[in-house]
Amino acid sequence: MQVAIQLYTVRDKTAEDMLGTLTRIGEIGYRSVEFAGYGNSEPNAIREAIDKAGIAGFAAHVALARIDDEFDTVVDEMRILGVEHLIVPWLPPDQRNRAGYDHLIETLNKRAPEARDAGLHLGYHNHDFEFIPIDGVFPFDRIAGNTDPALVSLEIDVGWVKYAGQDPVAIIEQHAGRVPLIHAKEEQVDGVAGLPAPGSGPLPWKEIVAAGKAAGAKYLIAEDDHPLDSMKTAQAAFENLTGLVA
């Protein structure tokens, strides 16, 4: 299992200097990054920067609307970047209903074979709201149960799973074989600014990592939605998670 970082963690830096931020991420020790947009740059320049820094851009979060409407362009961008895992990061608030999730499932099922043929693996990243029942069923379970496990992966965000009152270890174990990516995030505490650096808080990290390895997860991805200091968080997360996967 390899430690990586979701660049959303350092979005304040990438917005101003994507290429310089990638250099700094490589200096910290990361060898893999997951994209969340391109900051103030574009795919060709980013590929040159990550190659120079010795970093692989193995995954990317891309909005469902782009998967729907700009799929060929997205595929071209992923090829430039060397991305393997193409992840839908969430549903916007106005789509978090039965019709919205049905459309998500339809799109995942439509695009997953096309992604495979392009050398990509399509997946979905959970938040807490996938564990709020709609018509008596968790949207997460609806997604998992109505997509092909061989073609649609589940990127389990353990912080959001825990925030939703669920057991991240059990969720990982339940979906063994289709969880190549795990987001290492601490649980949000309502009313508290910031989050602890990933791997330093009260989540059962040793059990999460063990379950991930047993489930076939290849990447443990540091993410902090609300870092008080994004680069210090990236540094601390790398140290914490590297110790956990050793």
Coordinates of N, CA and C in Angstrom, one line a residue:
M1 N 0.9 -1.2 0.0 CA 0.0 0.0 0.0 C 0.9 1.2 0.0
Q2 N 0.6 2.1 -0.9 CA 1.4 3.4 -1.1 C 0.7 4.6 -0.5
V3 N 1.5 5.4 0.1 CA 0.9 6.7 0.6 C 0.9 7.7 -0.5
A4 N -0.3 8.4 -0.6 CA -0.4 9.5 -1.6 C -1.1 10.6 -1.0
I5 N -1.4 11.7 -1.8 CA -2.1 12.8 -1.3 C -3.1 13.3 -2.3
Q6 N -4.3 13.6 -1.8 CA -5.3 14.3 -2.6 C -5.0 15.8 -2.6
L7 N -4.7 16.3 -3.8 CA -4.3 17.7 -3.9 C -5.3 18.8 -3.4
Y8 N -6.5 18.3 -3.2 CA -7.5 19.2 -2.6 C -7.0 19.7 -1.2
T9 N -6.2 18.9 -0.6 CA -5.6 19.3 0.7 C -4.9 20.6 0.6
V10 N -4.2 20.8 -0.5 CA -3.3 22.0 -0.7 C -3.9 22.9 -1.8
R11 N -5.2 22.9 -1.9 CA -5.8 23.7 -3.0 C -5.5 25.2 -2.9
D12 N -5.2 25.7 -1.7 CA -4.8 27.1 -1.6 C -3.5 27.4 -2.2
K13 N -2.6 26.4 -2.2 CA -1.3 26.5 -2.9 C -1.4 26.3 -4.4
T14 N -2.2 25.2 -4.8 CA -2.2 24.9 -6.2 C -2.9 26.0 -7.0
A15 N -3.9 26.7 -6.3 CA -4.6 27.8 -7.0 C -3.6 28.9 -7.4
E16 N -2.6 29.1 -6.7 CA -1.6 30.1 -6.9 C -0.4 29.7 -7.7
D17 N 0.0 28.4 -7.4 CA 1.3 27.9 -8.0 C 1.2 26.4 -8.1
M18 N 0.5 25.8 -9.0 CA 0.3 24.4 -9.1 C 1.7 23.7 -9.3
L19 N 2.5 24.2 -10.2 CA 3.7 23.5 -10.5 C 4.7 23.5 -9.4
G20 N 4.8 24.7 -8.7 CA 5.7 24.8 -7.5 C 5.2 23.9 -6.4
T21 N 3.9 23.8 -6.2 CA 3.3 23.0 -5.2 C 3.6 21.5 -5.4
L22 N 3.6 21.1 -6.7 CA 3.9 19.7 -7.0 C 5.4 19.4 -6.6
T23 N 6.2 20.4 -6.9 CA 7.6 20.2 -6.5 C 7.8 20.1 -5.0
R24 N 7.1 20.9 -4.3 CA 7.2 20.8 -2.8 C 6.6 19.5 -2.3
I25 N 5.5 19.0 -2.9 CA 4.9 17.7 -2.5 C 5.9 16.6 -2.7
G26 N 6.6 16.7 -3.8 CA 7.7 15.7 -4.1 C 8.8 15.7 -3.1
E27 N 9.1 17.0 -2.7 CA 10.2 17.1 -1.7 C 9.8 16.6 -0.3
I28 N 8.5 16.6 0.0 CA 8.1 16.0 1.3 C 8.3 14.5 1.2
G29 N 8.1 13.9 0.1 CA 8.4 12.5 0.0 C 7.3 11.7 -0.8
Y30 N 6.2 12.4 -1.1 CA 5.1 11.8 -1.8 C 5.6 11.4 -3.2
R31 N 5.2 10.2 -3.6 CA 5.5 9.7 -5.0 C 4.2 9.5 -5.8
S32 N 3.0 9.8 -5.2 CA 1.8 9.7 -5.9 C 0.8 10.8 -5.5
V33 N 0.1 11.4 -6.5 CA -0.9 12.4 -6.1 C -2.2 12.1 -6.8
E34 N -3.3 12.5 -6.2 CA -4.6 12.5 -6.8 C -5.0 13.9 -7.1
F35 N -5.4 14.2 -8.3 CA -5.8 15.5 -8.7 C -7.2 15.9 -8.3
A36 N -7.4 17.2 -8.1 CA -8.7 17.8 -7.9 C -8.7 19.1 -8.7
G37 N -8.8 18.9 -10.0 CA -8.6 20.1 -10.8 C -7.2 20.3 -11.1
Y38 N -6.9 21.4 -11.8 CA -5.5 21.6 -12.3 C -4.9 22.9 -11.7
G39 N -5.5 23.5 -10.7 CA -5.0 24.7 -10.1 C -4.9 25.8 -11.1
N40 N -3.8 26.5 -11.2 CA -3.6 27.6 -12.1 C -2.8 27.1 -13.3
S41 N -2.8 25.8 -13.6 CA -2.0 25.2 -14.7 C -2.9 24.4 -15.6
E42 N -2.3 23.5 -16.4 CA -3.0 22.7 -17.4 C -2.3 21.4 -17.5
P43 N -2.9 20.3 -18.1 CA -2.4 19.0 -18.0 C -1.0 18.8 -18.6
N44 N -0.6 19.4 -19.7 CA 0.7 19.2 -20.2 C 1.8 19.7 -19.3
A45 N 1.6 20.9 -18.8 CA 2.6 21.5 -17.9 C 2.7 20.7 -16.6
I46 N 1.5 20.2 -16.1 CA 1.5 19.4 -14.9 C 2.2 18.1 -15.1
R47 N 2.0 17.5 -16.2 CA 2.7 16.2 -16.5 C 4.2 16.4 -16.5
E48 N 4.7 17.5 -17.1 CA 6.1 17.8 -17.1 C 6.6 18.0 -15.7
A49 N 5.8 18.7 -14.9 CA 6.3 18.9 -13.5 C 6.3 17.7 -12.6
I50 N 5.3 16.8 -12.8 CA 5.3 15.6 -11.9 C 6.4 14.6 -12.4
D51 N 6.7 14.6 -13.7 CA 7.8 13.7 -14.1 C 9.1 14.2 -13.6
K52 N 9.3 15.5 -13.6 CA 10.5 16.1 -13.0 C 10.6 15.9 -11.5
A53 N 9.5 15.9 -10.8 CA 9.5 15.7 -9.4 C 9.5 14.2 -8.9
G54 N 9.4 13.3 -9.9 CA 9.3 11.9 -9.6 C 8.0 11.4 -9.0
I55 N 6.9 12.1 -9.4 CA 5.6 11.8 -8.9 C 4.7 11.2 -10.0
A56 N 3.9 10.3 -9.6 CA 2.9 9.7 -10.5 C 1.5 10.3 -10.2
G57 N 0.8 10.8 -11.2 CA -0.5 11.2 -11.0 C -1.5 10.1 -11.3
F58 N -1.7 9.3 -10.3 CA -2.4 8.0 -10.5 C -3.9 8.1 -10.5
A59 N -4.5 9.2 -10.0 CA -5.9 9.3 -9.9 C -6.3 10.7 -10.0
A60 N -7.6 10.9 -10.4 CA -8.1 12.3 -10.5 C -9.6 12.3 -10.1
H61 N -10.0 13.3 -9.4 CA -11.4 13.6 -9.2 C -11.9 14.5 -10.3
V62 N -13.0 14.1 -11.0 CA -13.6 14.8 -12.1 C -15.1 14.8 -11.9
A63 N -15.7 16.0 -12.0 CA -17.1 16.2 -11.8 C -18.0 15.3 -12.7
L64 N -19.1 14.9 -12.1 CA -20.0 14.0 -12.9 C -20.4 14.7 -14.2
A65 N -20.6 16.0 -14.2 CA -21.1 16.7 -15.4 C -20.1 16.6 -16.5
R66 N -18.8 16.6 -16.2 CA -17.8 16.4 -17.2 C -17.8 14.9 -17.7
I67 N -18.0 14.0 -16.8 CA -18.1 12.6 -17.2 C -19.3 12.4 -18.1
D68 N -20.3 13.1 -17.9 CA -21.5 13.0 -18.7 C -21.3 13.7 -20.1
D69 N -20.7 14.9 -20.1 CA -20.8 15.8 -21.2 C -19.5 15.9 -22.0
E70 N -18.3 15.7 -21.3 CA -17.0 15.9 -21.9 C -16.1 14.7 -21.8
F71 N -16.7 13.5 -21.9 CA -15.9 12.3 -21.6 C -14.7 12.2 -22.4
D72 N -14.8 12.4 -23.7 CA -13.6 12.2 -24.6 C -12.5 13.2 -24.2
T73 N -12.9 14.4 -23.9 CA -11.9 15.4 -23.4 C -11.2 15.0 -22.1
V74 N -12.1 14.5 -21.2 CA -11.5 14.0 -19.9 C -10.5 12.9 -20.1
V75 N -10.9 11.9 -21.0 CA -10.0 10.8 -21.3 C -8.7 11.3 -21.8
D76 N -8.7 12.3 -22.7 CA -7.5 12.8 -23.2 C -6.6 13.5 -22.1
E77 N -7.3 14.2 -21.2 CA -6.5 14.8 -20.1 C -5.9 13.7 -19.2
M78 N -6.7 12.7 -18.9 CA -6.1 11.6 -18.1 C -4.9 10.9 -18.7
R79 N -5.0 10.7 -20.0 CA -3.8 10.1 -20.7 C -2.6 11.0 -20.6
I80 N -2.8 12.3 -20.8 CA -1.6 13.2 -20.6 C -1.0 13.1 -19.2
L81 N -1.9 13.0 -18.2 CA -1.4 13.0 -16.8 C -0.9 11.7 -16.4
G82 N -1.3 10.6 -17.1 CA -0.9 9.3 -16.7 C -1.8 8.7 -15.6
V83 N -3.0 9.2 -15.6 CA -4.0 8.8 -14.5 C -4.6 7.4 -14.9
E84 N -4.7 6.6 -13.8 CA -5.3 5.3 -13.9 C -6.8 5.2 -13.4
H85 N -7.0 5.9 -12.3 CA -8.3 5.9 -11.6 C -9.0 7.2 -11.8
L86 N -10.1 7.2 -12.4 CA -11.0 8.3 -12.7 C -12.2 8.3 -11.7
I87 N -12.2 9.3 -10.8 CA -13.1 9.2 -9.7 C -14.2 10.3 -9.8
V88 N -15.4 10.0 -9.7 CA -16.5 11.0 -9.5 C -16.5 11.4 -8.0
P89 N -16.2 12.6 -7.6 CA -16.0 13.0 -6.2 C -17.2 13.1 -5.4
W90 N -18.4 13.5 -6.0 CA -19.6 13.7 -5.2 C -20.7 14.1 -6.1
L91 N -21.9 14.2 -5.5 CA -23.0 14.8 -6.2 C -23.3 16.2 -5.6
P92 N -23.6 17.2 -6.4 CA -23.9 18.5 -5.9 C -25.2 18.4 -5.0
P93 N -25.4 19.3 -4.1 CA -26.6 19.3 -3.2 C -27.9 19.1 -3.9
D94 N -28.1 19.8 -5.0 CA -29.4 19.7 -5.7 C -29.7 18.3 -6.4
Q95 N -28.7 17.5 -6.4 CA -28.8 16.2 -7.1 C -28.9 15.0 -6.0
R96 N -28.9 15.3 -4.8 CA -28.8 14.3 -3.7 C -30.2 13.8 -3.4
N97 N -30.8 13.2 -4.4 CA -32.2 12.6 -4.3 C -32.2 11.4 -5.1
R98 N -33.3 10.7 -5.1 CA -33.4 9.4 -5.8 C -33.1 9.5 -7.3
A99 N -33.6 10.6 -7.9 CA -33.4 10.8 -9.3 C -31.9 11.1 -9.6
G100 N -31.3 11.9 -8.7 CA -29.9 12.2 -8.9 C -29.0 11.0 -8.8
Y101 N -29.3 10.1 -7.8 CA -28.4 8.9 -7.6 C -28.7 7.9 -8.7
D102 N -30.0 7.9 -9.2 CA -30.2 7.0 -10.3 C -29.5 7.4 -11.6
H103 N -29.4 8.7 -11.8 CA -28.6 9.3 -12.9 C -27.1 9.0 -12.7
L104 N -26.6 9.1 -11.5 CA -25.2 8.8 -11.2 C -24.9 7.3 -11.6
I105 N -25.8 6.4 -11.1 CA -25.6 5.0 -11.4 C -25.7 4.7 -12.9
E106 N -26.6 5.4 -13.6 CA -26.7 5.2 -15.0 C -25.4 5.7 -15.7
T107 N -24.9 6.8 -15.3 CA -23.7 7.3 -15.9 C -22.5 6.4 -15.6
L108 N -22.3 6.0 -14.4 CA -21.3 5.1 -14.0 C -21.3 3.8 -14.9
N109 N -22.5 3.2 -15.0 CA -22.6 2.0 -15.8 C -22.4 2.2 -17.3
K110 N -22.7 3.4 -17.8 CA -22.5 3.7 -19.2 C -21.0 4.0 -19.5
R111 N -20.4 4.8 -18.6 CA -19.0 5.2 -18.9 C -17.9 4.2 -18.4
A112 N -18.3 3.3 -17.5 CA -17.3 2.4 -17.0 C -16.6 1.5 -18.1
P113 N -17.4 0.9 -19.0 CA -16.8 0.1 -20.0 C -15.9 1.0 -21.0
E114 N -16.4 2.2 -21.2 CA -15.7 3.1 -22.1 C -14.3 3.5 -21.4
A115 N -14.4 3.7 -20.1 CA -13.2 4.0 -19.3 C -12.2 2.9 -19.4
R116 N -12.7 1.7 -19.2 CA -11.9 0.5 -19.2 C -11.2 0.4 -20.6
D117 N -11.9 0.6 -21.6 CA -11.3 0.5 -23.0 C -10.3 1.6 -23.2
A118 N -10.4 2.7 -22.4 CA -9.4 3.8 -22.5 C -8.2 3.6 -21.5
G119 N -8.2 2.5 -20.8 CA -7.2 2.2 -19.9 C -7.4 2.8 -18.5
L120 N -8.6 3.2 -18.2 CA -9.0 3.9 -17.0 C -9.9 3.0 -16.1
H121 N -9.9 3.2 -14.8 CA -10.9 2.6 -14.0 C -11.8 3.6 -13.3
L122 N -13.1 3.5 -13.6 CA -14.0 4.5 -13.0 C -14.4 4.2 -11.6
G123 N -14.6 5.2 -10.8 CA -15.0 5.0 -9.4 C -15.8 6.1 -8.9
Y124 N -16.3 5.9 -7.6 CA -17.0 7.0 -6.9 C -16.5 7.1 -5.5
H125 N -16.4 8.4 -5.1 CA -15.9 8.8 -3.7 C -17.1 9.2 -2.9
N126 N -17.1 8.6 -1.7 CA -18.3 8.9 -0.8 C -18.0 10.1 0.1
H127 N -19.2 10.7 0.5 CA -19.2 11.6 1.6 C -20.1 11.1 2.7
D128 N -20.5 11.9 3.7 CA -21.4 11.4 4.7 C -22.8 11.2 4.2
F129 N -23.2 12.1 3.2 CA -24.6 12.1 2.7 C -25.0 10.8 2.0
E130 N -24.0 10.0 1.5 CA -24.4 8.7 1.0 C -24.9 7.7 2.0
F131 N -24.8 8.1 3.3 CA -25.3 7.3 4.3 C -26.5 7.9 5.0
I132 N -27.2 8.7 4.3 CA -28.5 9.2 4.7 C -29.6 8.5 3.9
P133 N -30.5 7.7 4.4 CA -31.4 6.9 3.6 C -32.3 7.7 2.7
I134 N -32.5 7.2 1.5 CA -33.5 7.7 0.6 C -34.4 6.5 0.2
D135 N -35.6 6.6 0.5 CA -36.6 5.5 0.3 C -36.1 4.3 1.0
G136 N -35.5 4.5 2.2 CA -35.2 3.4 3.1 C -33.8 2.7 2.8
V137 N -33.1 3.3 1.8 CA -31.8 2.7 1.4 C -30.7 3.7 1.4
F138 N -29.6 3.4 1.9 CA -28.4 4.3 1.8 C -28.0 4.4 0.3
P139 N -27.9 5.7 -0.2 CA -27.4 5.8 -1.5 C -26.1 5.1 -1.8
F140 N -25.2 5.0 -0.8 CA -23.9 4.2 -0.9 C -24.2 2.8 -1.3
D141 N -25.2 2.2 -0.6 CA -25.5 0.8 -0.9 C -26.2 0.7 -2.3
R142 N -27.0 1.7 -2.6 CA -27.6 1.7 -4.0 C -26.6 1.7 -5.1
I143 N -25.6 2.6 -4.9 CA -24.5 2.7 -5.9 C -23.7 1.4 -6.0
A144 N -23.3 0.9 -4.8 CA -22.5 -0.4 -4.8 C -23.3 -1.5 -5.4
G145 N -24.6 -1.6 -5.1 CA -25.4 -2.7 -5.5 C -25.9 -2.7 -6.9
N146 N -25.8 -1.6 -7.6 CA -26.3 -1.4 -8.9 C -25.2 -1.0 -9.9
T147 N -24.0 -1.3 -9.6 CA -22.9 -1.1 -10.5 C -22.0 -2.3 -10.5
D148 N -21.3 -2.6 -11.6 CA -20.5 -3.8 -11.8 C -19.2 -3.6 -10.9
P149 N -19.0 -4.5 -9.9 CA -17.8 -4.4 -9.1 C -16.5 -4.5 -9.9
A150 N -16.6 -5.2 -11.0 CA -15.3 -5.3 -11.8 C -15.0 -4.0 -12.6
L151 N -16.0 -3.1 -12.7 CA -15.8 -2.0 -13.6 C -15.9 -0.6 -12.8
V152 N -16.6 -0.6 -11.7 CA -16.8 0.6 -10.9 C -16.2 0.4 -9.5
S153 N -15.2 1.1 -9.2 CA -14.6 1.0 -7.8 C -15.2 1.9 -6.8
L154 N -14.9 1.7 -5.6 CA -15.4 2.6 -4.5 C -14.2 3.1 -3.8
E155 N -14.1 4.5 -3.8 CA -13.0 5.1 -3.1 C -13.6 5.5 -1.7
I156 N -13.2 4.7 -0.7 CA -13.8 4.9 0.6 C -13.1 6.0 1.4
D157 N -13.9 7.0 1.8 CA -13.4 8.1 2.6 C -13.7 7.8 4.0
V158 N -12.7 7.4 4.8 CA -13.0 6.8 6.1 C -13.5 7.9 7.1
G159 N -13.0 9.2 6.9 CA -13.5 10.3 7.7 C -14.9 10.5 7.6
W160 N -15.4 10.6 6.3 CA -16.8 10.8 6.1 C -17.7 9.6 6.5
V161 N -17.2 8.4 6.3 CA -17.9 7.2 6.8 C -18.1 7.3 8.3
K162 N -17.0 7.6 9.1 CA -17.2 7.7 10.5 C -18.1 8.9 10.9
Y163 N -18.0 10.0 10.2 CA -18.8 11.2 10.5 C -20.3 10.8 10.3
A164 N -20.6 9.9 9.4 CA -22.0 9.5 9.1 C -22.4 8.4 10.1
G165 N -21.6 8.1 11.1 CA -22.0 7.1 12.1 C -21.8 5.7 11.7
Q166 N -21.0 5.4 10.7 CA -20.8 4.1 10.2 C -19.4 3.6 10.6
D167 N -19.1 2.3 10.4 CA -17.8 1.7 10.7 C -17.0 1.6 9.5
P168 N -15.9 2.4 9.4 CA -15.1 2.4 8.2 C -14.4 1.1 7.9
V169 N -14.0 0.4 9.0 CA -13.4 -0.9 8.8 C -14.4 -1.9 8.2
A170 N -15.6 -1.9 8.7 CA -16.6 -2.8 8.2 C -17.0 -2.5 6.7
I171 N -17.0 -1.2 6.4 CA -17.4 -0.8 5.0 C -16.3 -1.3 4.1
I172 N -15.0 -1.1 4.4 CA -13.9 -1.6 3.6 C -14.0 -3.1 3.5
E173 N -14.2 -3.8 4.6 CA -14.3 -5.3 4.5 C -15.4 -5.8 3.7
Q174 N -16.5 -5.1 3.8 CA -17.7 -5.5 3.0 C -17.5 -5.4 1.5
H175 N -16.7 -4.5 1.1 CA -16.5 -4.2 -0.4 C -15.1 -4.6 -0.8
A176 N -14.5 -5.6 -0.1 CA -13.2 -6.1 -0.5 C -13.1 -6.5 -2.0
G177 N -12.1 -6.1 -2.6 CA -11.9 -6.4 -4.1 C -12.3 -5.2 -5.0
R178 N -13.0 -4.2 -4.4 CA -13.4 -3.1 -5.3 C -13.0 -1.8 -4.6
V179 N -12.1 -1.8 -3.7 CA -11.6 -0.6 -2.9 C -10.1 -0.4 -3.2
P180 N -9.8 0.0 -4.4 CA -8.3 0.2 -4.6 C -7.7 1.4 -3.9
L181 N -8.6 2.4 -3.6 CA -8.2 3.7 -3.0 C -9.0 4.0 -1.7
I182 N -8.2 4.4 -0.7 CA -8.8 4.8 0.6 C -8.4 6.2 0.9
H183 N -9.4 7.0 1.2 CA -9.0 8.4 1.6 C -8.8 8.4 3.1
A184 N -7.6 8.8 3.5 CA -7.3 8.9 4.9 C -7.6 10.3 5.4
K185 N -8.7 10.4 6.0 CA -9.2 11.7 6.5 C -9.7 11.5 8.0
E186 N -9.4 12.5 8.8 CA -10.0 12.5 10.2 C -11.4 12.9 10.1
E187 N -12.1 12.5 11.2 CA -13.6 12.8 11.3 C -13.7 14.3 11.6
Q188 N -14.6 15.0 10.9 CA -14.9 16.4 11.2 C -15.7 16.4 12.5
V189 N -15.3 17.4 13.3 CA -16.0 17.7 14.6 C -16.8 19.0 14.4
D190 N -18.1 18.9 14.5 CA -18.9 20.1 14.2 C -18.5 21.2 15.2
G191 N -18.3 22.4 14.7 CA -18.0 23.6 15.5 C -16.6 23.8 15.8
V192 N -15.7 22.8 15.3 CA -14.3 22.9 15.6 C -13.6 23.3 14.2
A193 N -12.8 24.3 14.2 CA -12.1 24.7 13.0 C -10.9 23.8 12.8
G194 N -10.8 23.3 11.5 CA -9.7 22.5 11.1 C -9.9 21.0 11.5
L195 N -9.0 20.2 11.0 CA -9.0 18.8 11.3 C -7.6 18.4 11.7
P196 N -7.4 17.3 12.5 CA -6.1 16.8 12.8 C -5.5 16.4 11.5
A197 N -4.2 16.4 11.4 CA -3.5 15.8 10.2 C -3.9 14.3 10.1
P198 N -4.2 13.9 8.9 CA -4.6 12.5 8.7 C -3.6 11.5 9.3
G199 N -4.2 10.5 10.0 CA -3.4 9.5 10.7 C -3.0 9.9 12.2
S200 N -3.4 11.1 12.6 CA -3.0 11.5 14.0 C -4.2 11.5 14.9
G201 N -5.4 11.3 14.5 CA -6.6 11.5 15.3 C -7.1 10.1 15.8
P202 N -8.4 10.1 16.3 CA -8.9 8.9 17.0 C -9.4 7.8 16.2
L203 N -9.4 7.9 14.9 CA -9.9 6.8 14.1 C -9.0 5.6 14.3
P204 N -9.6 4.4 14.1 CA -8.8 3.1 14.3 C -7.8 2.9 13.1
W205 N -6.8 3.6 13.0 CA -6.0 3.7 11.8 C -5.3 2.3 11.5
K206 N -4.8 1.7 12.6 CA -4.1 0.4 12.3 C -5.1 -0.6 11.7
E207 N -6.4 -0.6 12.3 CA -7.4 -1.5 11.7 C -7.8 -1.1 10.3
I208 N -7.9 0.2 10.1 CA -8.3 0.6 8.7 C -7.2 0.2 7.7
V209 N -5.9 0.4 8.0 CA -4.9 0.0 7.1 C -4.9 -1.5 6.9
A210 N -5.0 -2.3 8.0 CA -5.0 -3.7 7.8 C -6.2 -4.2 7.0
A211 N -7.4 -3.6 7.2 CA -8.5 -4.0 6.4 C -8.3 -3.6 4.9
G212 N -7.7 -2.4 4.7 CA -7.4 -1.9 3.4 C -6.5 -2.9 2.6
K213 N -5.4 -3.3 3.3 CA -4.5 -4.2 2.7 C -5.2 -5.5 2.3
A214 N -6.0 -6.0 3.3 CA -6.7 -7.3 3.0 C -7.7 -7.2 1.9
A215 N -8.3 -6.0 1.7 CA -9.3 -5.7 0.7 C -8.7 -5.4 -0.7
G216 N -7.3 -5.3 -0.7 CA -6.7 -5.1 -2.0 C -6.4 -3.6 -2.3
A217 N -6.6 -2.7 -1.3 CA -6.3 -1.3 -1.6 C -4.8 -1.1 -1.9
K218 N -4.6 -0.3 -2.9 CA -3.2 0.0 -3.3 C -2.7 1.4 -2.8
Y219 N -3.6 2.3 -2.5 CA -3.2 3.6 -2.1 C -4.0 4.1 -0.9
L220 N -3.3 4.6 0.1 CA -3.8 5.3 1.2 C -3.6 6.8 1.0
I221 N -4.6 7.6 0.8 CA -4.5 8.9 0.2 C -4.9 9.9 1.3
A222 N -3.9 10.7 1.7 CA -4.1 11.8 2.7 C -5.0 12.9 2.1
E223 N -6.0 13.2 2.9 CA -6.9 14.4 2.6 C -7.3 15.1 3.8
D224 N -7.3 16.4 3.7 CA -7.8 17.2 4.8 C -8.6 18.3 4.1
D225 N -9.9 18.3 4.4 CA -10.8 19.3 3.7 C -10.6 20.7 4.3
H226 N -10.1 20.8 5.6 CA -10.0 22.1 6.2 C -8.7 22.3 7.0
P227 N -7.6 22.2 6.3 CA -6.3 22.3 7.0 C -6.1 23.7 7.5
L228 N -5.5 23.9 8.7 CA -5.2 25.2 9.2 C -3.9 25.7 8.5
D229 N -3.0 24.8 8.2 CA -1.9 25.1 7.4 C -1.7 23.9 6.4
S230 N -2.0 24.1 5.2 CA -2.1 23.0 4.2 C -0.8 22.3 4.0
M231 N 0.3 23.0 3.9 CA 1.6 22.3 3.6 C 2.1 21.6 4.9
K232 N 1.9 22.2 6.0 CA 2.3 21.5 7.3 C 1.5 20.2 7.4
T233 N 0.2 20.3 7.1 CA -0.7 19.1 7.2 C -0.2 18.1 6.2
A234 N 0.2 18.5 5.0 CA 0.7 17.5 4.0 C 1.9 16.8 4.5
Q235 N 2.8 17.5 5.2 CA 4.0 17.0 5.7 C 3.7 16.0 6.9
A236 N 2.9 16.4 7.8 CA 2.5 15.6 8.9 C 1.8 14.3 8.5
A237 N 0.9 14.5 7.5 CA 0.1 13.3 7.0 C 1.1 12.3 6.4
F238 N 2.1 12.8 5.6 CA 3.0 11.8 5.0 C 3.7 11.0 6.1
E239 N 4.2 11.7 7.1 CA 4.9 11.0 8.2 C 4.0 10.0 8.9
N240 N 2.8 10.5 9.2 CA 1.8 9.6 9.9 C 1.5 8.4 9.1
L241 N 1.1 8.6 7.9 CA 0.6 7.4 7.1 C 1.7 6.5 6.7
T242 N 2.9 7.1 6.4 CA 4.0 6.2 6.1 C 4.4 5.3 7.2
G243 N 4.2 5.8 8.5 CA 4.4 4.9 9.6 C 3.4 3.8 9.7
L244 N 2.2 4.1 9.3 CA 1.1 3.2 9.4 C 1.2 2.0 8.4
V245 N 1.6 2.3 7.2 CA 1.6 1.3 6.2 C 2.9 0.5 6.2
A246 N 3.9 0.9 7.0 CA 5.2 0.2 7.0 C 5.0 -1.3 7.5

